[in-house]
Amino acid sequence: MKQLLWALAALAALIWGWKEYFREIPHLEQPGVLKNFQVEERDDFSGHFTVLDKRFYGPARRVLYATSPWVGAFNDLAYLSNMDVLLGQGRLAYASIYRQIDFDQHSRCYEFKIQPQSGLQADTVRADSMNISVVAANERIAKQLRQLKTGQQVQLQGKYAHVMQLKTRQHFVVGMNIPRPRPQCAIVKITSIQRLSG
């Protein structure tokens, strides 16, 4: 039994190490990325935020060398943006507040459930939270994104982005959910990250 526990602990450590230090995050200076995607910059994006969570995504289709920009069918946003960051500001900048909310990031957006007796209103949570599907402007930004941790305070700058897959002419939209779209979920090209705490 001890051997099984040690094996599980070693496996968990390997998974954590891979996720923390080795997972590749695509960026716009990689060869081939802009051959597959058109990234049109829209309005400015900037602000001071608390990182509430982050989640990695993989392509929906399994292909050989899935991380290579030269191989496979590039019809998934994950080839350009494989990480979502859940951000809080206002009241959600404080750990004592955001810990009273159960966030679930999926489908490139998020749902949340407020814990009973928290005193928080759903409109407040929506107003003070944002889920961004990040597009890294370069390799340095990709490394900084990978190193973001829950609870960190950061200043982010970039542009809201409109993304189209060139071969299929497919437009990617995040936050589209029945019965209504959620404007607090967006694709953002990040050009600057400054860590303020953590």
Short mmCIF file of C-alpha atoms in Angstrom, two decimals:
data_model
loop_
_atom_site.label_atom_id
_atom_site.label_comp_id
_atom_site.label_asym_id
_atom_site.label_seq_id
_atom_site.Cartn_x
_atom_site.Cartn_y
_atom_site.Cartn_z
CA MET A 1 0.00 0.00 0.00
CA LYS A 2 2.87 2.37 0.81
CA GLN A 3 4.39 1.75 -2.61
CA LEU A 4 1.11 2.65 -4.30
CA LEU A 5 0.88 5.89 -2.32
CA TRP A 6 4.49 6.78 -3.19
CA ALA A 7 3.81 6.04 -6.86
CA LEU A 8 0.69 8.24 -6.84
CA ALA A 9 2.60 11.04 -5.09
CA ALA A 10 5.41 10.83 -7.66
CA LEU A 11 2.90 10.90 -10.52
CA ALA A 12 1.17 13.95 -9.02
CA ALA A 13 4.54 15.69 -8.68
CA LEU A 14 5.38 14.96 -12.32
CA ILE A 15 2.02 16.29 -13.53
CA TRP A 16 2.40 19.42 -11.40
CA GLY A 17 5.95 19.99 -12.71
CA TRP A 18 4.85 19.56 -16.33
CA LYS A 19 1.91 21.91 -15.89
CA GLU A 20 3.99 24.49 -14.03
CA TYR A 21 7.19 24.55 -16.05
CA PHE A 22 6.95 22.67 -19.34
CA ARG A 23 3.49 23.12 -20.88
CA GLU A 24 3.88 25.05 -24.11
CA ILE A 25 1.80 28.16 -24.55
CA PRO A 26 1.52 29.26 -28.18
CA HIS A 27 2.49 32.82 -29.07
CA LEU A 28 2.29 35.08 -32.10
CA GLU A 29 6.02 34.94 -32.90
CA GLN A 30 5.96 31.16 -33.43
CA PRO A 31 6.41 30.09 -37.05
CA GLY A 32 3.15 28.99 -38.54
CA VAL A 33 0.76 30.48 -35.99
CA LEU A 34 -0.20 33.49 -38.10
CA LYS A 35 -0.35 31.23 -41.17
CA ASN A 36 -3.33 29.55 -39.52
CA PHE A 37 -5.02 32.37 -37.62
CA GLN A 38 -5.90 35.98 -38.27
CA VAL A 39 -5.84 38.05 -35.06
CA GLU A 40 -7.58 41.40 -35.44
CA GLU A 41 -7.02 43.80 -32.57
CA ARG A 42 -10.04 45.64 -31.20
CA ASP A 43 -10.38 47.86 -28.12
CA ASP A 44 -7.70 48.38 -25.48
CA PHE A 45 -7.60 45.99 -22.54
CA SER A 46 -5.82 47.02 -19.34
CA GLY A 47 -6.20 47.02 -15.60
CA HIS A 48 -5.10 45.79 -12.21
CA PHE A 49 -6.47 42.33 -11.47
CA THR A 50 -6.24 39.47 -9.00
CA VAL A 51 -5.70 36.09 -10.64
CA LEU A 52 -8.57 33.93 -9.39
CA ASP A 53 -7.69 30.83 -11.43
CA LYS A 54 -6.28 29.62 -14.72
CA ARG A 55 -7.09 26.65 -16.90
CA PHE A 56 -5.36 25.00 -19.84
CA TYR A 57 -7.16 23.68 -22.90
CA GLY A 58 -6.09 21.22 -25.57
CA PRO A 59 -7.37 20.89 -29.12
CA ALA A 60 -10.63 18.97 -29.38
CA ARG A 61 -9.20 16.81 -32.18
CA ARG A 62 -6.32 14.45 -31.55
CA VAL A 63 -3.60 14.69 -34.16
CA LEU A 64 0.04 13.68 -34.34
CA TYR A 65 2.30 16.36 -32.84
CA ALA A 66 -0.68 18.35 -31.68
CA THR A 67 1.47 21.27 -30.48
CA SER A 68 3.26 21.70 -33.79
CA PRO A 69 2.03 24.60 -35.91
CA TRP A 70 2.95 22.65 -39.07
CA VAL A 71 0.99 19.43 -38.58
CA GLY A 72 -2.70 18.68 -38.23
CA ALA A 73 -6.03 20.38 -38.69
CA PHE A 74 -5.85 23.82 -37.11
CA ASN A 75 -9.53 24.34 -36.48
CA ASP A 76 -9.33 24.77 -32.71
CA LEU A 77 -8.68 27.97 -30.76
CA ALA A 78 -6.29 26.00 -28.51
CA TYR A 79 -3.61 26.11 -31.23
CA LEU A 80 -3.50 29.89 -30.72
CA SER A 81 -4.78 30.27 -27.15
CA ASN A 82 -4.61 27.24 -24.87
CA MET A 83 -4.99 29.04 -21.54
CA ASP A 84 -7.82 30.93 -19.89
CA VAL A 85 -7.23 33.22 -16.92
CA LEU A 86 -10.02 34.10 -14.50
CA LEU A 87 -9.53 37.64 -13.21
CA GLY A 88 -11.11 39.58 -10.38
CA GLN A 89 -11.16 43.24 -9.44
CA GLY A 90 -13.21 45.48 -7.18
CA ARG A 91 -14.60 43.36 -4.35
CA LEU A 92 -13.23 40.19 -5.93
CA ALA A 93 -9.67 41.46 -5.53
CA TYR A 94 -9.84 40.28 -1.91
CA ALA A 95 -9.23 36.61 -1.10
CA SER A 96 -11.82 36.65 1.69
CA ILE A 97 -14.47 37.58 -0.89
CA TYR A 98 -13.56 35.42 -3.89
CA ARG A 99 -13.18 32.33 -1.72
CA GLN A 100 -16.92 32.55 -1.09
CA ILE A 101 -17.59 31.87 -4.77
CA ASP A 102 -17.21 28.51 -6.49
CA PHE A 103 -15.98 29.20 -10.03
CA ASP A 104 -15.96 26.54 -12.74
CA GLN A 105 -14.06 27.39 -15.91
CA HIS A 106 -15.15 25.37 -18.92
CA SER A 107 -15.95 25.91 -22.59
CA ARG A 108 -13.64 28.95 -22.62
CA CYS A 109 -15.79 30.82 -20.12
CA TYR A 110 -17.00 30.26 -16.57
CA GLU A 111 -19.96 29.56 -14.36
CA PHE A 112 -20.13 30.38 -10.68
CA LYS A 113 -22.07 29.50 -7.58
CA ILE A 114 -22.17 31.86 -4.60
CA GLN A 115 -21.88 30.21 -1.21
CA PRO A 116 -24.93 30.70 1.01
CA GLN A 117 -24.78 33.54 3.54
CA SER A 118 -21.96 35.29 1.67
CA GLY A 119 -24.01 38.42 1.09
CA LEU A 120 -22.78 38.62 -2.51
CA GLN A 121 -25.06 39.24 -5.46
CA ALA A 122 -24.66 37.56 -8.85
CA ASP A 123 -24.51 40.96 -10.60
CA THR A 124 -21.58 42.01 -8.39
CA VAL A 125 -19.69 38.82 -9.25
CA ARG A 126 -20.30 39.35 -12.98
CA ALA A 127 -19.25 43.00 -12.79
CA ASP A 128 -16.01 42.26 -10.92
CA SER A 129 -14.88 39.12 -12.78
CA MET A 130 -13.64 38.33 -16.25
CA ASN A 131 -12.51 35.17 -18.02
CA ILE A 132 -9.97 35.86 -20.78
CA SER A 133 -8.76 33.38 -23.37
CA VAL A 134 -5.22 34.69 -23.69
CA VAL A 135 -3.23 35.13 -26.88
CA ALA A 136 0.44 35.71 -26.03
CA ALA A 137 2.10 38.42 -28.11
CA ASN A 138 5.54 36.79 -27.83
CA GLU A 139 7.54 34.09 -26.06
CA ARG A 140 8.30 36.27 -23.02
CA ILE A 141 4.59 36.89 -22.45
CA ALA A 142 3.86 33.17 -22.88
CA LYS A 143 6.38 32.34 -20.13
CA GLN A 144 4.89 34.98 -17.83
CA LEU A 145 1.38 33.64 -18.43
CA ARG A 146 2.46 30.13 -17.55
CA GLN A 147 3.90 31.39 -14.25
CA LEU A 148 0.71 33.18 -13.10
CA LYS A 149 -0.56 31.88 -9.79
CA THR A 150 -3.89 32.12 -8.00
CA GLY A 151 -3.99 35.12 -5.66
CA GLN A 152 -1.36 37.15 -7.53
CA GLN A 153 -2.06 40.78 -8.26
CA VAL A 154 -1.08 41.76 -11.79
CA GLN A 155 -1.32 44.66 -14.18
CA LEU A 156 -2.24 43.49 -17.68
CA GLN A 157 -2.22 45.37 -20.96
CA GLY A 158 -3.28 44.26 -24.38
CA LYS A 159 -6.10 44.33 -26.89
CA TYR A 160 -9.42 42.60 -27.16
CA ALA A 161 -9.05 40.35 -30.19
CA HIS A 162 -11.22 38.97 -32.95
CA VAL A 163 -9.80 35.64 -34.13
CA MET A 164 -10.50 33.79 -37.38
CA GLN A 165 -9.11 30.45 -38.53
CA LEU A 166 -7.87 31.20 -42.05
CA LYS A 167 -8.44 27.85 -43.77
CA THR A 168 -12.05 27.36 -42.64
CA ARG A 169 -12.86 31.09 -42.20
CA GLN A 170 -14.27 30.12 -38.80
CA HIS A 171 -14.65 32.94 -36.27
CA PHE A 172 -14.00 32.05 -32.64
CA VAL A 173 -16.39 33.41 -30.03
CA VAL A 174 -16.04 32.70 -26.32
CA GLY A 175 -18.76 33.24 -23.76
CA MET A 176 -21.61 32.30 -26.09
CA ASN A 177 -23.92 30.33 -23.87
CA ILE A 178 -27.63 29.62 -23.91
CA PRO A 179 -29.72 31.58 -23.12
CA ARG A 180 -27.48 34.65 -23.65
CA PRO A 181 -23.90 35.64 -24.44
CA ARG A 182 -21.68 36.54 -21.51
CA PRO A 183 -19.66 39.71 -22.17
CA GLN A 184 -17.37 38.96 -19.21
CA CYS A 185 -15.64 36.26 -21.31
CA ALA A 186 -13.36 37.42 -24.14
CA ILE A 187 -10.32 36.66 -26.27
CA VAL A 188 -7.49 39.04 -25.36
CA LYS A 189 -4.05 39.52 -26.89
CA ILE A 190 -1.72 40.22 -23.95
CA THR A 191 1.23 42.53 -24.63
CA SER A 192 2.40 43.34 -21.10
CA ILE A 193 2.27 41.63 -17.69
CA GLN A 194 3.53 43.28 -14.55
CA ARG A 195 3.40 41.27 -11.33
CA LEU A 196 2.33 43.52 -8.44
CA SER A 197 2.29 40.90 -5.67
CA GLY A 198 2.85 37.16 -5.13
#
